XYZ file of C-alpha atoms in Angstrom:
731
model
C 92.964 -47.898 -60.493
C 92.199 -50.474 -57.794
C 89.466 -49.767 -55.776
C 91.317 -49.007 -52.431
C 92.756 -46.072 -54.226
C 89.075 -45.047 -55.619
C 87.914 -45.167 -52.015
C 90.726 -42.953 -50.491
C 90.133 -40.460 -53.626
C 86.475 -40.350 -52.864
C 87.426 -40.036 -49.379
C 89.705 -37.019 -49.692
C 86.952 -34.997 -51.705
C 84.312 -35.705 -48.978
C 85.997 -34.120 -46.401
C 87.297 -31.379 -48.659
C 83.863 -30.885 -49.021
C 82.998 -30.840 -45.583
C 85.520 -28.304 -44.807
C 84.273 -25.859 -47.370
C 80.614 -26.302 -46.138
C 82.217 -25.661 -42.875
C 83.988 -22.315 -43.628
C 81.590 -20.957 -45.475
C 78.911 -21.742 -42.464
C 81.126 -19.924 -40.370
C 81.423 -16.817 -42.422
C 77.670 -16.914 -43.130
C 76.832 -17.173 -39.853
C 79.717 -15.107 -37.647
C 80.906 -12.348 -39.737
C 78.050 -10.022 -38.973
C 78.054 -11.066 -35.300
C 81.756 -12.494 -34.351
C 80.013 -13.640 -30.726
C 78.086 -16.428 -32.446
C 81.760 -18.381 -32.766
C 80.758 -19.295 -28.911
C 77.664 -21.702 -30.267
C 77.751 -25.069 -30.157
C 77.206 -25.623 -33.669
C 80.089 -23.140 -34.833
C 82.287 -24.802 -32.427
C 81.812 -27.750 -34.353
C 82.516 -26.623 -37.467
C 85.661 -24.657 -36.334
C 88.505 -27.556 -36.589
C 86.801 -28.707 -40.030
C 86.903 -25.251 -41.601
C 90.501 -24.946 -39.904
C 91.602 -28.311 -41.537
C 90.095 -26.947 -45.082
C 92.084 -23.977 -44.933
C 95.401 -25.712 -44.317
C 94.746 -28.359 -47.205
C 93.843 -25.500 -49.355
C 97.118 -23.340 -48.485
C 99.194 -27.018 -48.859
C 97.604 -27.392 -52.428
C 98.271 -23.519 -53.450
C 102.265 -23.762 -52.389
C 103.276 -26.970 -53.528
C 106.198 -26.858 -50.904
C 107.296 -29.764 -49.426
C 108.766 -27.219 -46.652
C 105.444 -25.754 -46.450
C 103.462 -28.736 -45.918
C 105.715 -29.843 -43.363
C 105.246 -26.552 -41.839
C 101.878 -26.469 -42.037
C 101.173 -29.841 -41.102
C 103.015 -29.160 -38.083
C 101.005 -26.040 -37.304
C 98.064 -27.575 -38.446
C 98.661 -29.932 -35.108
C 99.396 -26.936 -33.467
C 96.202 -25.144 -34.380
C 93.932 -28.118 -33.970
C 95.064 -28.530 -30.434
C 94.599 -25.049 -29.526
C 90.994 -25.022 -31.177
C 90.342 -28.037 -29.395
C 91.096 -26.222 -26.002
C 89.817 -23.242 -26.837
C 86.144 -25.310 -27.613
C 86.388 -27.061 -24.238
C 87.483 -24.129 -22.243
C 84.481 -21.994 -23.652
C 81.778 -24.933 -23.617
C 80.172 -23.411 -20.380
C 79.794 -20.005 -22.020
C 77.475 -21.120 -24.617
C 77.086 -16.907 -25.661
C 76.524 -13.676 -23.665
C 73.110 -15.345 -22.816
C 74.637 -17.323 -20.155
C 76.007 -13.938 -18.280
C 72.502 -12.484 -18.249
C 71.847 -10.921 -15.317
C 68.090 -10.709 -14.195
C 69.002 -8.685 -11.264
C 70.854 -6.054 -13.099
C 67.488 -5.357 -14.985
C 66.590 -1.468 -14.483
C 63.902 0.075 -13.282
C 62.778 3.442 -12.829
C 59.526 5.875 -12.202
C 58.465 8.718 -13.788
C 55.583 11.394 -13.325
C 52.078 10.408 -14.754
C 53.738 7.981 -16.933
C 51.822 6.647 -20.210
C 52.417 2.960 -19.161
C 53.655 0.797 -16.426
C 55.608 -1.959 -16.831
C 56.136 -4.792 -14.035
C 59.548 -7.053 -13.813
C 59.693 -10.024 -11.586
C 63.755 -11.603 -12.023
C 64.865 -14.526 -10.912
C 61.438 -16.300 -10.603
C 60.398 -18.886 -8.174
C 59.932 -22.414 -9.174
C 56.620 -23.378 -9.728
C 54.339 -26.096 -7.376
C 54.067 -28.935 -8.618
C 53.214 -30.565 -11.937
C 49.893 -31.424 -13.615
C 50.898 -33.641 -16.590
C 48.849 -35.964 -14.793
C 45.965 -34.410 -16.697
C 43.039 -35.391 -14.624
C 41.579 -34.930 -11.060
C 44.452 -36.699 -8.788
C 46.446 -33.927 -9.086
C 46.271 -31.809 -5.625
C 44.905 -28.290 -5.276
C 48.306 -27.167 -4.089
C 49.991 -27.968 -7.456
C 47.299 -25.155 -9.308
C 49.217 -22.221 -8.726
C 52.479 -20.636 -9.879
C 54.191 -18.627 -7.276
C 55.640 -16.293 -9.939
C 52.297 -15.409 -11.206
C 51.053 -14.949 -7.515
C 53.772 -12.514 -7.040
C 53.543 -10.801 -10.290
C 49.565 -9.872 -9.500
C 50.848 -8.501 -6.238
C 53.338 -6.194 -7.896
C 50.752 -4.835 -9.797
C 48.068 -4.651 -7.145
C 50.891 -2.389 -5.227
C 50.625 0.430 -8.310
C 46.950 -0.042 -8.389
C 46.693 -2.784 -11.128
C 44.314 -5.564 -10.164
C 43.868 -8.886 -11.514
C 40.103 -8.820 -10.194
C 37.368 -6.573 -11.052
C 35.261 -6.069 -7.740
C 33.036 -3.278 -6.715
C 36.347 -1.955 -5.027
C 38.702 -2.410 -7.893
C 35.899 -1.383 -11.012
C 38.758 -0.788 -13.134
C 40.324 -4.531 -12.240
C 41.431 -6.829 -15.552
C 38.664 -10.079 -14.833
C 35.310 -9.863 -13.823
C 33.795 -13.021 -12.126
C 31.371 -13.320 -15.065
C 33.768 -12.471 -18.053
C 34.710 -15.002 -20.700
C 38.375 -14.848 -20.428
C 40.750 -15.736 -23.713
C 44.277 -16.318 -22.857
C 46.252 -15.829 -26.173
C 49.408 -17.568 -25.722
C 52.081 -18.117 -28.177
C 51.563 -22.247 -29.183
C 52.804 -22.070 -33.039
C 56.177 -23.842 -31.956
C 56.845 -26.062 -29.576
C 58.715 -26.596 -26.606
C 60.551 -23.807 -24.825
C 59.704 -21.465 -27.667
C 56.067 -21.593 -26.711
C 54.038 -20.212 -23.762
C 55.005 -21.506 -20.323
C 52.476 -23.912 -19.027
C 53.744 -23.343 -15.595
C 52.787 -19.495 -15.724
C 49.099 -19.972 -17.933
C 48.300 -22.700 -15.206
C 48.808 -19.750 -12.552
C 46.955 -17.714 -13.899
C 44.310 -19.894 -14.475
C 44.105 -20.505 -11.182
C 44.112 -16.831 -10.103
C 41.418 -15.921 -12.110
C 39.528 -18.934 -10.957
C 39.934 -17.594 -7.660
C 37.828 -14.282 -7.920
C 36.779 -13.175 -4.877
C 33.283 -13.123 -6.189
C 33.350 -16.588 -7.197
C 34.200 -17.068 -10.847
C 31.376 -18.219 -13.377
C 32.464 -17.722 -16.706
C 34.764 -19.569 -19.160
C 38.503 -19.505 -19.535
C 39.819 -20.397 -23.173
C 43.365 -20.957 -24.152
C 43.556 -20.130 -27.485
C 46.108 -19.362 -30.337
C 46.067 -19.587 -34.356
C 48.863 -22.066 -34.958
C 48.350 -21.327 -38.461
C 49.937 -24.017 -41.026
C 53.486 -24.764 -39.117
C 52.504 -26.915 -36.513
C 49.291 -29.730 -35.963
C 47.760 -27.772 -33.483
C 47.969 -26.872 -29.883
C 49.191 -30.209 -28.512
C 51.231 -32.363 -25.973
C 54.457 -30.589 -28.062
C 53.951 -27.320 -26.096
C 55.187 -28.202 -23.004
C 57.632 -25.094 -21.671
C 57.608 -25.891 -18.334
C 59.563 -27.325 -15.442
C 58.227 -30.717 -15.879
C 58.468 -31.178 -19.376
C 56.141 -33.918 -19.425
C 53.584 -30.879 -18.504
C 51.771 -29.872 -21.931
C 49.396 -27.261 -22.250
C 46.678 -29.671 -22.939
C 47.569 -31.680 -19.623
C 47.089 -28.525 -17.425
C 43.822 -27.538 -19.213
C 42.583 -31.223 -18.777
C 43.454 -30.818 -15.276
C 41.401 -28.023 -14.208
C 38.833 -29.509 -16.529
C 38.434 -32.475 -15.045
C 38.139 -31.017 -11.243
C 34.805 -29.260 -12.653
C 36.323 -25.948 -14.038
C 34.632 -24.061 -17.199
C 38.608 -24.224 -18.857
C 38.993 -25.036 -22.804
C 41.826 -24.957 -25.332
C 40.573 -23.743 -28.922
C 43.036 -23.721 -31.932
C 41.337 -21.221 -34.351
C 43.387 -22.514 -37.241
C 40.623 -24.852 -37.673
C 38.496 -21.755 -38.578
C 40.837 -20.106 -41.047
C 39.169 -21.333 -44.286
C 35.584 -20.005 -43.375
C 34.092 -16.387 -43.905
C 31.051 -15.502 -42.329
C 29.033 -12.542 -41.400
C 28.641 -11.190 -37.912
C 25.980 -13.069 -35.187
C 24.253 -9.438 -35.358
C 24.162 -10.073 -39.092
C 22.276 -13.718 -38.429
C 25.643 -15.831 -39.108
C 25.668 -18.377 -36.430
C 28.395 -20.692 -37.577
C 31.941 -20.326 -35.935
C 34.152 -18.716 -38.339
C 37.083 -16.077 -39.412
C 35.588 -12.261 -39.919
C 37.681 -10.848 -42.881
C 37.667 -7.048 -44.232
C 38.823 -7.030 -47.543
C 38.789 -3.345 -47.887
C 40.985 -2.815 -44.257
C 42.537 -6.676 -44.527
C 41.328 -6.741 -40.712
C 40.480 -10.336 -39.852
C 39.588 -12.143 -36.352
C 37.547 -15.200 -35.398
C 33.834 -15.562 -33.953
C 32.808 -19.271 -32.649
C 30.921 -21.135 -30.273
C 32.785 -21.149 -26.708
C 33.780 -25.426 -26.719
C 31.172 -25.617 -23.490
C 28.261 -24.156 -26.369
C 27.106 -22.111 -23.706
C 28.758 -18.636 -25.404
C 29.175 -16.847 -28.977
C 32.022 -14.778 -28.716
C 32.898 -11.924 -31.379
C 36.812 -11.229 -30.621
C 35.713 -7.578 -31.914
C 32.446 -6.952 -30.266
C 31.999 -9.355 -26.890
C 29.787 -11.613 -26.109
C 26.289 -12.191 -28.502
C 23.216 -12.533 -26.313
C 20.672 -13.739 -28.708
C 17.322 -12.285 -26.518
C 18.633 -8.929 -26.080
C 20.160 -9.175 -29.731
C 23.031 -7.367 -28.676
C 26.712 -7.488 -27.961
C 27.893 -7.224 -24.144
C 31.745 -6.221 -24.656
C 32.103 -6.360 -20.855
C 32.207 -9.893 -20.636
C 35.061 -10.517 -22.908
C 38.381 -10.411 -21.268
C 41.581 -10.820 -23.193
C 44.937 -12.043 -21.812
C 47.961 -11.525 -24.061
C 50.596 -14.570 -23.036
C 53.278 -14.440 -25.510
C 56.708 -15.884 -25.086
C 60.167 -13.830 -25.679
C 62.003 -14.810 -28.386
C 64.131 -13.611 -31.835
C 61.919 -13.274 -35.400
C 63.748 -13.322 -38.595
C 61.440 -10.918 -40.759
C 59.881 -8.699 -37.265
C 63.114 -8.768 -35.511
C 61.013 -9.814 -32.401
C 58.200 -11.705 -31.033
C 57.056 -10.181 -27.836
C 53.405 -8.951 -27.117
C 52.117 -6.651 -30.173
C 53.780 -9.822 -32.771
C 51.684 -12.194 -30.833
C 48.679 -10.809 -32.055
C 49.301 -12.552 -35.683
C 48.410 -15.149 -34.018
C 44.673 -13.737 -33.714
C 44.446 -12.863 -37.541
C 43.321 -15.135 -40.393
C 46.516 -15.774 -42.851
C 44.620 -17.886 -44.832
C 44.690 -17.706 -48.933
C 47.364 -15.222 -48.552
C 48.413 -14.629 -52.608
C 44.428 -13.659 -53.089
C 44.594 -11.393 -49.966
C 47.783 -9.675 -49.644
C 49.615 -10.631 -53.049
C 51.782 -13.081 -51.393
C 53.131 -14.199 -48.025
C 56.349 -11.994 -48.074
C 54.019 -9.049 -48.927
C 51.368 -10.155 -46.231
C 54.315 -9.581 -43.875
C 56.275 -7.108 -45.641
C 53.512 -4.999 -47.229
C 50.919 -5.176 -44.367
C 51.930 -6.639 -41.136
C 55.372 -5.085 -40.431
C 55.277 -1.890 -43.107
C 53.734 1.719 -41.882
C 50.065 0.076 -42.707
C 50.707 -1.696 -39.458
C 48.333 -4.816 -39.977
C 49.186 -6.566 -36.669
C 47.997 -3.461 -34.648
C 44.962 -2.519 -36.863
C 43.596 -6.041 -35.798
C 45.062 -5.372 -32.443
C 43.106 -1.954 -32.054
C 39.627 -4.061 -32.212
C 40.578 -6.806 -30.179
C 42.431 -5.154 -27.497
C 43.962 -7.383 -24.524
C 43.117 -5.836 -21.105
C 46.708 -7.173 -19.988
C 49.909 -8.369 -21.793
C 52.313 -10.741 -19.868
C 55.373 -11.745 -21.031
C 57.303 -14.922 -20.271
C 60.775 -14.358 -20.429
C 61.436 -18.058 -18.257
C 63.404 -18.924 -21.864
C 64.484 -16.707 -24.260
C 65.165 -17.831 -28.188
C 68.037 -15.692 -28.924
C 67.426 -16.541 -32.899
C 64.549 -18.389 -34.252
C 62.072 -20.877 -33.684
C 63.356 -24.345 -33.661
C 67.158 -24.458 -32.304
C 67.399 -25.663 -28.390
C 71.192 -24.648 -28.576
C 69.828 -20.973 -28.945
C 67.296 -20.925 -25.835
C 68.963 -19.099 -22.826
C 67.103 -19.645 -19.370
C 66.665 -15.522 -18.641
C 64.091 -16.441 -15.610
C 62.258 -13.098 -15.933
C 58.077 -12.574 -15.980
C 56.870 -9.212 -17.014
C 53.612 -7.367 -17.418
C 51.878 -4.282 -18.578
C 48.475 -3.103 -19.761
C 50.437 -1.593 -22.588
C 51.801 -4.031 -25.238
C 54.254 -1.936 -26.987
C 55.814 -0.469 -23.479
C 56.379 -4.224 -22.076
C 57.494 -5.204 -25.610
C 60.155 -2.574 -25.446
C 61.375 -3.035 -21.924
C 61.497 -6.697 -22.927
C 63.744 -6.202 -26.466
C 65.736 -3.731 -24.929
C 66.960 -5.208 -21.732
C 66.183 -9.118 -21.739
C 66.695 -10.121 -25.832
C 69.117 -7.801 -27.253
C 71.641 -8.272 -24.849
C 71.928 -12.059 -25.573
C 70.269 -11.927 -28.806
C 72.338 -13.701 -32.256
C 71.590 -10.506 -34.101
C 71.315 -7.689 -31.728
C 71.033 -5.346 -34.544
C 67.739 -6.807 -35.608
C 66.277 -7.255 -32.252
C 67.604 -3.850 -30.600
C 63.930 -1.766 -30.509
C 66.141 2.084 -30.297
C 68.248 1.289 -33.107
C 67.697 3.630 -36.186
C 66.399 1.429 -39.243
C 66.561 -1.863 -37.494
C 63.951 -4.607 -37.732
C 62.510 -4.765 -34.755
C 63.032 -0.574 -33.981
C 61.016 -0.580 -37.391
C 58.305 -2.760 -36.364
C 57.623 -1.202 -33.020
C 57.614 2.160 -34.479
C 54.978 1.517 -37.085
C 52.937 -0.492 -34.593
C 53.139 2.221 -31.871
C 52.292 4.929 -34.631
C 48.975 3.148 -35.351
C 48.114 1.877 -32.037
C 48.720 5.483 -29.985
C 47.885 7.801 -33.479
C 45.131 6.353 -35.023
C 43.054 4.175 -32.868
C 43.920 6.647 -29.863
C 45.134 3.748 -27.267
C 47.199 5.005 -24.246
C 50.780 3.161 -25.258
C 54.463 4.161 -25.703
C 57.982 3.127 -26.401
C 59.483 6.362 -25.293
C 60.976 5.600 -21.768
C 60.384 8.867 -20.619
C 56.763 8.361 -20.677
C 57.074 4.715 -18.896
C 57.454 3.272 -15.406
C 59.370 -0.131 -14.566
C 58.695 -1.783 -11.185
C 60.411 -4.909 -9.971
C 59.746 -6.818 -7.105
C 61.191 -4.344 -5.090
C 57.970 -2.451 -5.077
C 56.246 -5.021 -2.641
C 58.752 -4.062 -0.204
C 58.140 0.090 -0.837
C 54.130 -0.696 -0.271
C 53.207 1.424 3.290
C 51.099 0.094 5.722
C 47.293 0.553 4.624
C 45.063 3.153 6.127
C 42.556 2.224 8.479
C 39.449 1.664 6.853
C 36.565 4.066 7.831
C 32.984 2.409 7.837
C 30.439 3.576 5.785
C 26.976 1.768 6.156
C 24.662 0.896 7.935
C 25.594 4.206 10.484
C 26.151 3.403 13.918
C 23.079 2.862 15.994
C 20.733 2.575 12.646
C 17.348 0.536 13.811
C 14.783 -1.289 12.033
C 17.553 -2.948 9.640
C 16.806 -5.986 7.648
C 17.648 -9.078 8.356
C 19.827 -9.486 4.977
C 22.072 -6.550 4.598
C 25.442 -5.470 3.270
C 27.981 -4.126 5.350
C 29.920 -0.993 3.276
C 33.527 0.850 4.176
C 35.411 2.866 2.077
C 38.499 1.789 0.564
C 42.103 2.040 2.063
C 44.605 2.819 0.936
C 47.555 0.223 0.159
C 44.911 -2.083 1.345
C 45.146 -5.835 -0.362
C 42.686 -7.536 1.653
C 40.166 -6.961 4.247
C 39.379 -8.081 7.624
C 36.047 -8.236 8.823
C 34.685 -9.121 12.344
C 30.947 -9.384 13.298
C 29.945 -9.998 16.901
C 27.298 -9.984 19.080
C 29.221 -8.347 21.944
C 31.064 -4.952 22.174
C 34.147 -6.911 23.371
C 33.806 -9.261 20.083
C 34.437 -12.224 21.933
C 31.546 -13.929 20.071
C 32.348 -13.515 16.673
C 29.863 -14.589 13.977
C 31.883 -13.429 10.672
C 35.754 -13.259 10.829
C 36.891 -13.227 7.870
C 40.476 -11.648 6.804
C 40.438 -12.337 2.888
C 38.014 -9.743 1.319
C 39.183 -8.076 -1.350
C 36.223 -5.274 -1.612
C 34.660 -2.989 0.956
C 31.569 -4.708 1.499
C 30.025 -7.991 2.964
C 26.394 -9.437 2.607
C 24.975 -10.883 5.615
C 22.496 -13.069 5.706
C 19.785 -14.661 8.119
C 20.294 -12.307 10.611
C 17.698 -12.688 13.807
C 15.129 -10.003 14.293
C 15.258 -7.704 16.619
C 18.836 -8.045 17.589
C 21.499 -5.715 17.913
C 24.925 -6.506 15.953
C 28.540 -5.087 16.235
C 30.982 -4.654 13.379
C 34.437 -3.417 12.487
C 37.200 -3.706 9.695
C 41.035 -3.455 9.406
C 43.091 -3.464 6.388
C 45.769 -5.886 5.303
C 48.562 -5.992 2.612
C 52.258 -7.451 2.252
C 53.766 -4.755 4.496
C 51.109 -5.337 7.327
C 47.678 -4.613 8.904
C 46.133 -1.403 9.909
C 44.348 -1.020 13.171
C 40.545 -2.433 13.316
C 37.949 0.858 12.778
C 36.069 2.141 15.289
C 33.394 -0.343 15.726
C 29.438 0.182 15.016
C 26.567 -1.310 15.437
C 22.927 -1.879 13.940
C 19.540 -3.509 15.357
C 17.421 -5.588 13.497
C 13.692 -5.043 12.972
C 11.030 -7.326 12.034
C 11.456 -8.200 8.360
C 11.129 -11.147 6.660
C 13.243 -12.927 4.072
C 12.805 -15.032 0.881
C 14.610 -17.124 -0.846
C 14.206 -16.831 -4.509
C 15.342 -19.478 -7.372
C 17.156 -18.045 -10.639
C 17.724 -20.108 -13.572
C 20.571 -19.605 -15.571
C 19.897 -16.798 -18.270
C 16.708 -14.669 -18.740
C 14.309 -14.502 -15.595
C 11.115 -12.681 -14.782
C 11.408 -11.173 -11.360
C 9.918 -8.636 -9.251
C 10.469 -6.931 -5.784
C 8.203 -8.651 -3.213
C 8.780 -6.088 -0.178
C 7.573 -2.537 0.461
C 10.875 -1.030 1.999
C 14.604 -1.226 1.849
C 16.943 -0.912 -1.012
C 15.545 -1.267 -4.274
C 18.554 -0.849 -6.873
C 18.759 -3.705 -8.802
C 22.280 -4.059 -8.120
C 21.801 -4.545 -4.397
C 19.070 -6.546 -4.404
C 20.219 -8.840 -7.400
C 24.004 -8.550 -7.083
C 24.714 -11.151 -9.579
C 22.632 -10.197 -12.488
C 24.491 -9.663 -15.574
C 21.942 -7.342 -17.376
C 19.818 -4.524 -17.007
C 16.313 -5.033 -15.557
C 13.810 -5.063 -18.408
C 10.549 -3.624 -17.714
C 7.451 -3.859 -20.189
C 4.907 -0.978 -21.004
C 2.996 0.076 -23.909
C 4.327 -2.551 -26.110
C 8.041 -1.647 -25.274
C 10.582 -2.622 -23.152
C 12.614 -0.005 -20.691
C 15.962 -0.050 -19.138
C 15.316 0.031 -15.665
C 18.102 0.129 -12.394
C 15.286 0.645 -9.370
C 13.018 -1.941 -9.028
C 9.238 -0.948 -8.191
C 6.318 -3.194 -6.285
C 3.887 -4.610 -8.725
C 6.399 -4.605 -11.820
C 7.964 -7.396 -13.250
C 11.374 -7.293 -14.736
C 13.306 -9.055 -17.215
C 17.029 -9.709 -15.904
C 19.559 -12.426 -16.921
C 22.193 -14.647 -14.452
C 24.644 -16.177 -15.372
C 24.348 -19.454 -13.533
C 20.986 -21.407 -11.514
C 21.665 -19.639 -8.075
C 19.204 -19.503 -4.907
C 19.068 -15.273 -3.716
C 17.894 -14.262 -0.608
C 16.513 -10.836 0.212
C 15.146 -9.424 3.071
C 12.283 -6.731 3.577
C 9.069 -5.278 5.417
C 6.113 -7.762 4.383
C 4.168 -6.291 1.362
C 1.028 -8.614 2.037
C -1.851 -7.071 -0.692
C -1.009 -5.248 -3.612
C -3.088 -3.185 -6.311
C -1.369 -3.342 -9.724
C -2.196 -1.365 -12.290
C -3.131 -2.890 -15.673
C -3.879 -1.485 -19.120
C -5.719 -2.996 -22.123
C -3.766 -6.076 -23.619
C -0.782 -7.925 -22.017
C 0.884 -6.664 -18.921
C 4.458 -7.973 -17.142
C 3.340 -7.733 -13.383
C 5.320 -8.305 -10.003
C 4.359 -10.247 -6.935
C 4.070 -9.545 -3.361
C 6.029 -11.131 0.104
C 3.690 -14.231 0.146
C 2.274 -17.183 -2.349
C -1.559 -15.864 -3.890
C -3.150 -18.466 -5.839
C -4.688 -17.161 -8.965
C -7.760 -19.048 -8.083
C -8.076 -16.266 -5.731
C -7.227 -13.441 -7.628
C -9.692 -10.240 -8.342
C -9.887 -7.465 -10.455
C -11.432 -3.808 -10.930
C -13.689 -3.569 -12.571
C -14.349 -7.344 -12.296
C -14.010 -9.560 -14.807
C -11.049 -7.905 -17.124
C -8.601 -10.735 -16.782
C -8.800 -12.411 -20.301
C -6.857 -15.607 -18.995
C -4.114 -17.531 -17.699
C -1.243 -15.943 -15.720
C 1.804 -17.183 -17.497
C 5.486 -17.710 -15.811
C 8.648 -18.296 -17.641
C 11.601 -20.830 -16.426
C 13.504 -21.859 -19.968
C 9.896 -21.382 -21.143
C 6.676 -20.150 -20.503
C 3.908 -22.265 -18.330
C 0.674 -21.305 -16.946
C 1.128 -20.731 -13.428
C -1.377 -21.758 -10.719
C 0.476 -19.534 -7.833
C 1.884 -16.146 -7.886
C 5.260 -16.555 -6.314
C 7.224 -14.250 -4.180
C 10.351 -12.612 -5.951
C 9.053 -13.591 -9.999
C 7.319 -11.875 -12.541
C 4.141 -12.751 -14.723
C 2.432 -12.034 -18.134
C -1.363 -11.233 -17.743
C -3.527 -10.240 -20.481
C -6.732 -7.990 -19.485
C -9.231 -6.883 -21.848
C -9.813 -3.265 -20.328
C -7.362 -1.130 -17.849
C -8.203 -1.935 -14.270
C -6.433 -3.111 -11.384
C -5.272 -6.288 -9.962
C -5.764 -7.446 -6.160
C -2.958 -9.494 -4.913
C -3.741 -10.691 -1.470
C -1.895 -12.974 0.343
C -3.237 -12.738 3.554
C -5.770 -15.630 3.165
C -2.785 -17.757 2.209
C -1.129 -16.894 5.434
C -3.948 -17.819 7.893
C -4.493 -21.394 6.110
């Protein structure tokens, strides 16, 4: 046989096998869902499959006539296929026909859950791809996130926790965990444009954010880590690393952390004396979650219990804020990856054979079954807010760029179940490659079964407010901003109009106004408000701290409310007159401080005198510490602050004070003026056993009792210690 004949036969066999594979590919991929014939990979395989069928018919019939007929038909069919392929090229699938403006909204009475849907999301502001401090601040915000936050606020869900909105999502001192989806890369990872906008919203807290923000995930074993490939953004050169690096370079406490590196490490909780970063794993329930030191090194975080305070030996759950931020996509095992399924990135999948009986058993026996392991974990690490990134939606799987559609939607809810149900029902399923798997309402469908199991555990067993029943869900679109009423005029509350002898440092307070988003405060020295001392229209809480007021001076003030519709009228103006009080500025260190009340009148509530304190006040008596919310003269207290700061307080001078002490150690307070330790006397005399000790990141003997501070002193008998600041004033 000649070499060219042998080669020709090999070529014919080659094309036979290619055609057979193309035919089988079309059958396997398209019989269940014929609309997949519109996908690019199916279109490419179709001409090859048609030719293979033709050649098979020719081989079977063996007829010259049929061969000629088939050959002629083949040309016609092939031409028709090419025309069909070309004509439908711009219509990849139903995904391109997806209409975000067609998304349904509705409102029910007394809903269990509220879902907010922002369609046709606007472009972001600039790129953070440079990853350094040269990026202008104007690029840090994201209009989509800003609009979503306004939508939430219009129905009473506020992104910032303040005095006016105590149920807000993020407190000023919170450690915020943004749990994204970075196991896969590109457009199947959480949008970096949306995350930068959320970070900026948190950093713009009206009470000055002093916590930390950590962008986290457990990428398990599917990728290197959270890295430059996580670049789902309008500028694909902007990765999540660039976003975090930009904020960090500008001095903001923003970090990334991949929990995958904790997977192999097991341990105990901080309360059990184990201070290493690791995964907690309960063999009886299979529940696992991370505990770790924050990248700054300042905070010990248990994702289950909160922020560990080593000195007080207790957790503070109120300071841990978890925000769930998944991307919308199909999942071959669960049906869909949305807000609930995203919590698999919180658990450890290490040692699946030992812990679960294998990889498949981990998923089908524990995670997606009635055991509902993913929601057992979510129940003890529950997110305060779930935001679903559906700017791009994966119609099938995690890695095919041909199967990702630009759906341009952003959703949010405090209920991870309801937002998952809505996103699957109205965004993913209409465009999904396998809609029978993604439909949350289809009996015995994959996602229906998974979401039902998860909802049953969260609602029935954990007692959390969640639902996948549309009769218990209200859904709001961007039109909710247009439906908002004008805000009500504020009503002033304190100090009352005409109040005299007011301190030179005080709080102005007014009642919360319906539909208000911001407040506009004016303070003036005249009734016409022509000489404004304060003119602030960005306030989000119904209170304002005035400092450095003049003695014996009358001040006038008024407030109006503002929202997206407009503003109310100004309130009736009130006035107050200051007395002859004095002010003192007290320096606080980050962490624990020993403080006291140096004045004899005015407000004595800890939260009003030291509003930035992040702990209760602890007084010492008879060998024990006691919680206090009101401060008393002469008593010393332990109080914690998140960072170093100066606090100005005012009141009537307390120049001389007699402080009762008991045998042993006493934690005493101060007066309004400094007092030299060498000039302190006691009754009876001689009971002071040694030095007075102050605290500033450690104990040290003091030579002066400073206003606003507290000191340890040991006495040999019950009696009194006399602090006299008059001598120092005369000097």
